[in-house]
Short mmCIF file of C-alpha atoms in Angstrom, two decimals:
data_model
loop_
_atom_site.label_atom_id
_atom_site.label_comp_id
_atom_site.label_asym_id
_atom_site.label_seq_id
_atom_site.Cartn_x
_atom_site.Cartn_y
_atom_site.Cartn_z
CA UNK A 1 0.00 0.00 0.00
CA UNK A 2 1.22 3.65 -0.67
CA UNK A 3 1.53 5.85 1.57
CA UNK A 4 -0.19 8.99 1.19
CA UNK A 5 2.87 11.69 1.82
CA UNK A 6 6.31 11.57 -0.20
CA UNK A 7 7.94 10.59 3.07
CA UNK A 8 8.52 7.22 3.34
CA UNK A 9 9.28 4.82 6.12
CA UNK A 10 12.91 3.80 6.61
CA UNK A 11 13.80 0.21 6.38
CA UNK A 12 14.07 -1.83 9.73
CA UNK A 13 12.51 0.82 12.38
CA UNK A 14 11.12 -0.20 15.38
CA UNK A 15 7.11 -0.75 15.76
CA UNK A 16 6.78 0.63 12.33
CA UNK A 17 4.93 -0.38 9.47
CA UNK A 18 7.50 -0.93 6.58
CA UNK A 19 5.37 -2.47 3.27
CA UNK A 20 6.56 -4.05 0.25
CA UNK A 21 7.57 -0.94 -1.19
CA UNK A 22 8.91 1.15 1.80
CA UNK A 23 11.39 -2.33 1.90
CA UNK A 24 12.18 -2.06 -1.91
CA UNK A 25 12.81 1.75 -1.71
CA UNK A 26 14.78 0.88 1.61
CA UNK A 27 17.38 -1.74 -0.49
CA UNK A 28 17.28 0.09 -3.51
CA UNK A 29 19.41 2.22 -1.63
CA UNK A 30 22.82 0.28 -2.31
CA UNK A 31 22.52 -0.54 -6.25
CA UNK A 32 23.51 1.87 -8.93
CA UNK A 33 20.90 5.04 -9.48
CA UNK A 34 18.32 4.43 -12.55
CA UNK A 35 16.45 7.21 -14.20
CA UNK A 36 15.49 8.82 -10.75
CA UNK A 37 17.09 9.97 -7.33
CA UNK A 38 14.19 6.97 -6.18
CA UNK A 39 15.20 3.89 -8.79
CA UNK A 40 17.74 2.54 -9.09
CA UNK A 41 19.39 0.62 -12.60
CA UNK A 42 18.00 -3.17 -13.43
CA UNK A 43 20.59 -5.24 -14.29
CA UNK A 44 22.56 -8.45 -13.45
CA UNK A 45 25.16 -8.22 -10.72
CA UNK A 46 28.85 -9.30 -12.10
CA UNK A 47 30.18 -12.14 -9.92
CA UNK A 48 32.15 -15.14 -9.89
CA UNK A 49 31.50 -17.42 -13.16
CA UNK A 50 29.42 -15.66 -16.21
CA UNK A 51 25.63 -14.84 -13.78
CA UNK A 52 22.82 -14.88 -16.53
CA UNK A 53 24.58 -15.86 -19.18
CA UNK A 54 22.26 -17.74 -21.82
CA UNK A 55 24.08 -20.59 -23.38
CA UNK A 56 23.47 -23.82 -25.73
CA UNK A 57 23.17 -26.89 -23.95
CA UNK A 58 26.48 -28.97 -24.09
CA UNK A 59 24.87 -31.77 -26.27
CA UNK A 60 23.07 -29.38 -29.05
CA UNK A 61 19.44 -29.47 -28.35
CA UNK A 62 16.64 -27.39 -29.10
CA UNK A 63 17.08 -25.89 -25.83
CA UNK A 64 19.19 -23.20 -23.45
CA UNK A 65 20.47 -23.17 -20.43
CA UNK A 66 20.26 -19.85 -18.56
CA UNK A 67 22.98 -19.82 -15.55
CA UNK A 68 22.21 -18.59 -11.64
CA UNK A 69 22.78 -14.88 -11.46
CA UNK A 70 21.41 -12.09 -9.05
CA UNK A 71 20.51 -8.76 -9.84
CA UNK A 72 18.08 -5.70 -9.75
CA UNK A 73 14.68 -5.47 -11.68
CA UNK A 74 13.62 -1.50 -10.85
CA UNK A 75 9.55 -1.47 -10.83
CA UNK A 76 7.72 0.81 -13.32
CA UNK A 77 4.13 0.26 -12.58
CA UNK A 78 3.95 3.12 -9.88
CA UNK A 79 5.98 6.58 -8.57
CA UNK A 80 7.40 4.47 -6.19
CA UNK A 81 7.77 1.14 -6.89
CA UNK A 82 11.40 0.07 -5.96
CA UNK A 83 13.96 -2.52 -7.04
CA UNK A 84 13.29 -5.71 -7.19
CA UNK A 85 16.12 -7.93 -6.12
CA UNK A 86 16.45 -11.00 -7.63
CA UNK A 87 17.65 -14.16 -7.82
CA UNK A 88 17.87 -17.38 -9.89
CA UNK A 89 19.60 -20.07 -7.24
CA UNK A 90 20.56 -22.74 -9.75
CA UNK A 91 20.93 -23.27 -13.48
CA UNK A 92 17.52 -23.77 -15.71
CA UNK A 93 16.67 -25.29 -18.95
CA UNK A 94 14.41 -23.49 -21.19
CA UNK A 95 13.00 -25.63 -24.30
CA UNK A 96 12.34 -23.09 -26.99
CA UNK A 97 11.75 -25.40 -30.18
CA UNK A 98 9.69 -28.01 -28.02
CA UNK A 99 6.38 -26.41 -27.58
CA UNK A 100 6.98 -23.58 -30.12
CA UNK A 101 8.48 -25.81 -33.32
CA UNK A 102 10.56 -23.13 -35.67
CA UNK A 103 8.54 -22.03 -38.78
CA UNK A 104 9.09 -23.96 -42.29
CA UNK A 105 9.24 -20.69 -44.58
CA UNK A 106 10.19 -17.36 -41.98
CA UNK A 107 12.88 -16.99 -38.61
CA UNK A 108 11.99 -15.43 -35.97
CA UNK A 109 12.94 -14.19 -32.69
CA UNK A 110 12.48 -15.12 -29.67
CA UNK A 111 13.88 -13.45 -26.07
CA UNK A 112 15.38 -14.59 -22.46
CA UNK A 113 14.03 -12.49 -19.98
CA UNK A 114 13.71 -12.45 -15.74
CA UNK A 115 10.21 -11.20 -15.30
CA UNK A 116 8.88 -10.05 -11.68
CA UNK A 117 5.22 -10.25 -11.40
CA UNK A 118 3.15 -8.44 -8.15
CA UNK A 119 0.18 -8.95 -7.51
CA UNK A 120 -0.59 -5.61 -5.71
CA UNK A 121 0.17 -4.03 -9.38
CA UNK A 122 -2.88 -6.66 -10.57
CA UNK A 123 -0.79 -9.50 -11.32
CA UNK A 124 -2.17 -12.83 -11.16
CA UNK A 125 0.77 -13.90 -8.81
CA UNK A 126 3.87 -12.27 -7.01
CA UNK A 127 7.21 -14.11 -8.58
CA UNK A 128 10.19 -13.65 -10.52
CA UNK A 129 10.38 -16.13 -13.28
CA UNK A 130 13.26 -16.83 -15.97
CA UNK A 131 10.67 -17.08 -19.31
CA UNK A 132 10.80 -17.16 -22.89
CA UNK A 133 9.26 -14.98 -25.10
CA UNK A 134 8.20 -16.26 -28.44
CA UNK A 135 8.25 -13.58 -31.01
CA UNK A 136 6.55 -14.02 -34.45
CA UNK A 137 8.37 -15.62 -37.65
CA UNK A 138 8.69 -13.23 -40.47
CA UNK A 139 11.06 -12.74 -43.19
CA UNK A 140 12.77 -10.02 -41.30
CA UNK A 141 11.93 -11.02 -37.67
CA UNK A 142 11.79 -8.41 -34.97
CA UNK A 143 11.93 -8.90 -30.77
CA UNK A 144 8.66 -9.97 -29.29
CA UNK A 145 7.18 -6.99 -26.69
CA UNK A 146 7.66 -8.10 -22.90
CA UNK A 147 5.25 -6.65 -20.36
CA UNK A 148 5.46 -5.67 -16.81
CA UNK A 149 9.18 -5.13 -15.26
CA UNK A 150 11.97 -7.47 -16.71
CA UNK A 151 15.43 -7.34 -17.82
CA UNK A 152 16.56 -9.09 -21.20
CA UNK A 153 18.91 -11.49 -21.45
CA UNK A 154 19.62 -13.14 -24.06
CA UNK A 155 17.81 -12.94 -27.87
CA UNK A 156 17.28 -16.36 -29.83
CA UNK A 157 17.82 -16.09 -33.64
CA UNK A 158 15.16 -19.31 -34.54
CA UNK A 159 16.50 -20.03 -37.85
CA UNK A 160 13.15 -21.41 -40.48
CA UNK A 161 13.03 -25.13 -40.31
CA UNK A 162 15.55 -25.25 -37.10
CA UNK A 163 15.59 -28.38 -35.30
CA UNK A 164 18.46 -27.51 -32.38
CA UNK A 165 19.75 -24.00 -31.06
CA UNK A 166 23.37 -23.51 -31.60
CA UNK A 167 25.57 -20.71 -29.66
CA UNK A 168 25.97 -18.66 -33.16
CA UNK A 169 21.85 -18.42 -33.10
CA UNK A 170 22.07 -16.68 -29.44
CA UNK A 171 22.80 -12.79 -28.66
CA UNK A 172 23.59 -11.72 -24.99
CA UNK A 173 21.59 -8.83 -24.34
CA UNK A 174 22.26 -8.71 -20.23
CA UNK A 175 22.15 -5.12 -18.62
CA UNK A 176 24.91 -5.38 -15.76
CA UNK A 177 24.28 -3.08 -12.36
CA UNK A 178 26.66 -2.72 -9.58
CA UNK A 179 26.50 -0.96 -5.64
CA UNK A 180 26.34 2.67 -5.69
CA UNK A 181 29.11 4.58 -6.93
CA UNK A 182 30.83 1.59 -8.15
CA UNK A 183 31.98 1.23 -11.45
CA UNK A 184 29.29 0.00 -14.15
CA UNK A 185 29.99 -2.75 -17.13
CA UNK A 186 28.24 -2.12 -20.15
CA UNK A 187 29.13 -3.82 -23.22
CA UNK A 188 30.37 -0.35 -25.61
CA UNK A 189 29.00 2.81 -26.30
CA UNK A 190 25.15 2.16 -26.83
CA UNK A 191 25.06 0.81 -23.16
CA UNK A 192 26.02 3.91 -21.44
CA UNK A 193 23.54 4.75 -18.77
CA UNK A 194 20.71 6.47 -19.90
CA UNK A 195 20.95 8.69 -16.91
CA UNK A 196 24.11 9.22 -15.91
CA UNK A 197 25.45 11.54 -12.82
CA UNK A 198 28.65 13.62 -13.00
CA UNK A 199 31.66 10.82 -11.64
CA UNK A 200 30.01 7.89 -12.98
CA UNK A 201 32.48 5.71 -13.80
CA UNK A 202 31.99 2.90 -16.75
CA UNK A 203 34.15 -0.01 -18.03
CA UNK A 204 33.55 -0.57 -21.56
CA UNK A 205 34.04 -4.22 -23.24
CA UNK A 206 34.02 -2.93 -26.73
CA UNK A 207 37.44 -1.01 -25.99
CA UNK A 208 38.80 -2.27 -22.46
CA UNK A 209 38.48 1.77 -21.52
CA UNK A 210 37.09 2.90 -17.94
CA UNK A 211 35.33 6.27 -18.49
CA UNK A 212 33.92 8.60 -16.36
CA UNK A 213 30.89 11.35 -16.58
CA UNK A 214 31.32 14.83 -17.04
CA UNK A 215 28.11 16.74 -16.95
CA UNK A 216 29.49 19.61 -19.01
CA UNK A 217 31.66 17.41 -21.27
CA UNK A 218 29.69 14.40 -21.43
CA UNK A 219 31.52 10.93 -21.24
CA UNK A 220 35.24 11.28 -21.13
CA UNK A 221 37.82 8.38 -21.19
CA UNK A 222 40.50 7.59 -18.73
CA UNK A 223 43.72 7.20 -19.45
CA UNK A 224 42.58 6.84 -23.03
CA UNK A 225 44.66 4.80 -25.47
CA UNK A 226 44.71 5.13 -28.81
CA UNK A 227 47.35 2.65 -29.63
CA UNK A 228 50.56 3.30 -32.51
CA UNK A 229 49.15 5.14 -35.58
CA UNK A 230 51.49 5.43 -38.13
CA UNK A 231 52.85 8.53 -39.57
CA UNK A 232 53.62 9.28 -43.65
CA UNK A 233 56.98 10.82 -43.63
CA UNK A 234 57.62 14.24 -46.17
CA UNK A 235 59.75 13.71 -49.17
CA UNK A 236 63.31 13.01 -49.31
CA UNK A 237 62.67 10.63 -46.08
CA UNK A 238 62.73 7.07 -45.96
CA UNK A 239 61.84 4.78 -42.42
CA UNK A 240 65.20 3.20 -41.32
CA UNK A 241 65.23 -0.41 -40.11
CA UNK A 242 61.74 -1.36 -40.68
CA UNK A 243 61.46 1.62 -37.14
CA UNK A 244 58.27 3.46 -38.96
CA UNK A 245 57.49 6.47 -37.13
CA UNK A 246 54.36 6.63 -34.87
CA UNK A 247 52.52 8.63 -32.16
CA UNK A 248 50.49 7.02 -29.59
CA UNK A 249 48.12 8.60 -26.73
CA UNK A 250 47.71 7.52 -23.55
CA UNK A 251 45.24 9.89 -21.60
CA UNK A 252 46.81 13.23 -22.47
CA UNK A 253 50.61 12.24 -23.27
CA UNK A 254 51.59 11.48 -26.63
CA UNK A 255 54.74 9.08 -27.20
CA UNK A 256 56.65 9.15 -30.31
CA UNK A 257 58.88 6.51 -31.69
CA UNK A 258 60.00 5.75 -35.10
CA UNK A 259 63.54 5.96 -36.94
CA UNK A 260 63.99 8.01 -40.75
CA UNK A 261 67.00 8.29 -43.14
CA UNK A 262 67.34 11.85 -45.22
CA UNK A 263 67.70 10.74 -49.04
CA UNK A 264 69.42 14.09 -49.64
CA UNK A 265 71.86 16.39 -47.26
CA UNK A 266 70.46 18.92 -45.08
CA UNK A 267 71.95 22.53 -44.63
CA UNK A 268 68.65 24.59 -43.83
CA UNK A 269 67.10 25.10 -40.72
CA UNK A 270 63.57 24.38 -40.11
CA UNK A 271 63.47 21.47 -42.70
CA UNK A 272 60.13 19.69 -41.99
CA UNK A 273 59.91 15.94 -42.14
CA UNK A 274 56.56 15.28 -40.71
CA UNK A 275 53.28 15.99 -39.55
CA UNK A 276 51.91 14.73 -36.09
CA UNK A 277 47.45 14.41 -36.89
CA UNK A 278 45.38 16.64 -34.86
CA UNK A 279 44.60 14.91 -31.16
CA UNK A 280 47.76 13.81 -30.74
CA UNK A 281 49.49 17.84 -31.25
CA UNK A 282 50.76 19.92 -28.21
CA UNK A 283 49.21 23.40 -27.27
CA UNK A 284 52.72 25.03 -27.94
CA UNK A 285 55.98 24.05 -29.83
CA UNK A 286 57.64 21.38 -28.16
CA UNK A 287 61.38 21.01 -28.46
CA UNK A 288 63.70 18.16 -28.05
CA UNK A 289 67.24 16.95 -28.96
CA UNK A 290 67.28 13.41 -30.36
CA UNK A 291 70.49 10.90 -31.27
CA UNK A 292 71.71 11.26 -34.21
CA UNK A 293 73.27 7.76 -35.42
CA UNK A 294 76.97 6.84 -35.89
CA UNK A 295 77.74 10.07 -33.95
CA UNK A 296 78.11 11.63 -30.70
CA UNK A 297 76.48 14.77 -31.50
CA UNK A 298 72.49 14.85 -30.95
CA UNK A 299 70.31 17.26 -33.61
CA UNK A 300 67.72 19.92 -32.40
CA UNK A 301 64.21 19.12 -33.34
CA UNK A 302 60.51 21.25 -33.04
CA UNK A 303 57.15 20.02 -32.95
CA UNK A 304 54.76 22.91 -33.61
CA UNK A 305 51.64 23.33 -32.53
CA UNK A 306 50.04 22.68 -36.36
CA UNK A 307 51.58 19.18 -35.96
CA UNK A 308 54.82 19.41 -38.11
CA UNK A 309 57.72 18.35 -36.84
CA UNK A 310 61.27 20.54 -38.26
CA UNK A 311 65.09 19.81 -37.79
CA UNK A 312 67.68 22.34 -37.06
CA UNK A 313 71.27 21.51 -38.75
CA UNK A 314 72.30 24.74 -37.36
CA UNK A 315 75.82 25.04 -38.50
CA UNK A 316 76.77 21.50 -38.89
CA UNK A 317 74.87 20.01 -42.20
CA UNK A 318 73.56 16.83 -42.34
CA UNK A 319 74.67 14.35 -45.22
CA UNK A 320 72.21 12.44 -47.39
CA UNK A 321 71.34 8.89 -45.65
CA UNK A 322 71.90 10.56 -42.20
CA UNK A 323 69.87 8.23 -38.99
CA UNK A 324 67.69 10.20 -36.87
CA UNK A 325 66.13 9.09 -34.04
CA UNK A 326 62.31 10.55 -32.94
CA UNK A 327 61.94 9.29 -29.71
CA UNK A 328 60.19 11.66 -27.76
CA UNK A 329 56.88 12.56 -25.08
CA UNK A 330 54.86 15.48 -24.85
CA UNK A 331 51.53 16.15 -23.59
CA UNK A 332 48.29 17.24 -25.47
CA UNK A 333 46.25 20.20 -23.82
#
């Protein structure tokens, strides 16, 4: 039952009267915030082993085996519904081609979801089931809708005339949660939170990047790495020794590496031999002195702010087929 003021009753008081929802609000509490300061986000809780993970059985079989998971399903059927907390104890078996045979002309697909049903939002029953939903067999198949509050977890590709689900015909779909203020899985850019706050931190599968929330910058990476992108040298450069030159960014310092022979000599200052792409270019000319090979004299060289990179001779030309090493780190900002 609701109460009738927006004040609600803390969980576990004494001689108080704490109902369904006062208890789900009360938990809620400790999972990672949802679309409200009052839900929190549905999803599977990461633990040991792969929780929720939807799977083909070992012997192929026109069924799936969905594996014992916990995790949050946030109600939607009132202001204040709560989170669900969930959990599936034990692995279950889910026959999907036994009552509902695949089609002999269309696919179609079908979805793995945790359901909670309540009866005091006129549900038949109160539970939290693990449930297929069949979806209709067309020539360009589409998910079937799920009612009430659930959390996907797998899709099932039914190929026409399929007689056994294999583990290329299933797509994970699981939503991952965590505790409050801890650092939320999602699978790559589309799985950002919908409603993110400022310092919410995510780990992203696609790229193995933790990134954080900036409410005036949006989603910013951390210690962002862009890996070695090659560079094209100018003419009258070649790469020495297979040592192409590259830039690479981690977070906001760029490293450069790379080794270049001159094809002709070099008398005049400012002689450009590269250019560094935008993202990876300081705010203001960087300088360095780099190793010149098969001497013991180094060679002045600038990185500019438009990204191209110069060498100073000053009074000592350079002779054609002259090694230069780049080797250098500045930062970006």
């Amino acid at each position: 039952m609701s109460t009738p003021t927006p004040e609600r009753d803390s969980g576990w008081i004494s001689g108080g009267v704490v109902d369904a929802e006062d208890a789900r609000l009360a938990t809620g509490v400790f999972a990672a915030p949802g679309a409200s300061p009052v839900q929190a986000r549905s999803g599977i809780r990461p633990a040991t082993g792969d929780p929720g993970r939807v799977q083909a059985t070992a012997t192929v079989s026109g069924k799936v085996t969905v594996a014992p998971f916990q995790g949050v399903i946030q109600g939607t059927r009132a202001t204040a519904t709560g989170a669900y907390l969930v959990t599936l104890d034990q692995q279950k078996t889910l026959d999907v081609l036994g009552t509902n045979p695949a089609d002999t002309a269309n696919p179609r697909n079908d979805l793995v979801v945790a359901r909670q049903r309540d009866t005091q939002y006129g549900d038949a029953v109160t539970a939290m089931t693990v449930e297929l939903v069949k979806g209709t067999a067309a020539a360009t198949p589409t998910d079937p809708a799920a009612a009430g509050d659930f959390i996907p977890l797998a899709r099932i590709r039914v190929p026409k005339n399929a007689t056994s689900i294999a583990a290329a015909d299933i797509d994970d779909l699981r939503p991952w949660t965590s505790a409050a203020g801890g650092i939320l899985r999602v699978w790559g850019e589309s799985g950002r939170p919908t409603y993110p706050y400022t310092g919410m931190y995510v780990h992203r599968w696609d790229t193995n990047h933790l990134e954080w929330y900036d409410s005036s910058a949006g989603w910013r990476a951390v210690n962002d790495d862009t890996g070695w992108n090659n560079l094209t040298l100018l003419p009258n450069w070649v790469v020495y020794n297979a040592e192409t030159p590259a830039v690479r960014r981690v977070g906001a310092t760029v490293h450069l590496r790379g080794a270049v022979q001159s094809t002709v000599a070099l008398t005049a200052n400012g002689t450009s031999l590269i250019a560094v792409p935008a993202g990876f270019r300081p705010a203001v000319r960087h300088h360095w002195y780099t190793v010149i090979g098969g001497t013991t004299r180094g060679l002045e060289l600038m990185l500019r702010p438009d990204g191209g990179i110069a060498l100073y001779p000053q009074d000592s030309p350079l002779p054609a087929n002259q090694l230069i090493y780049l080797n250098t780190t500045w930062l970006v900002g």
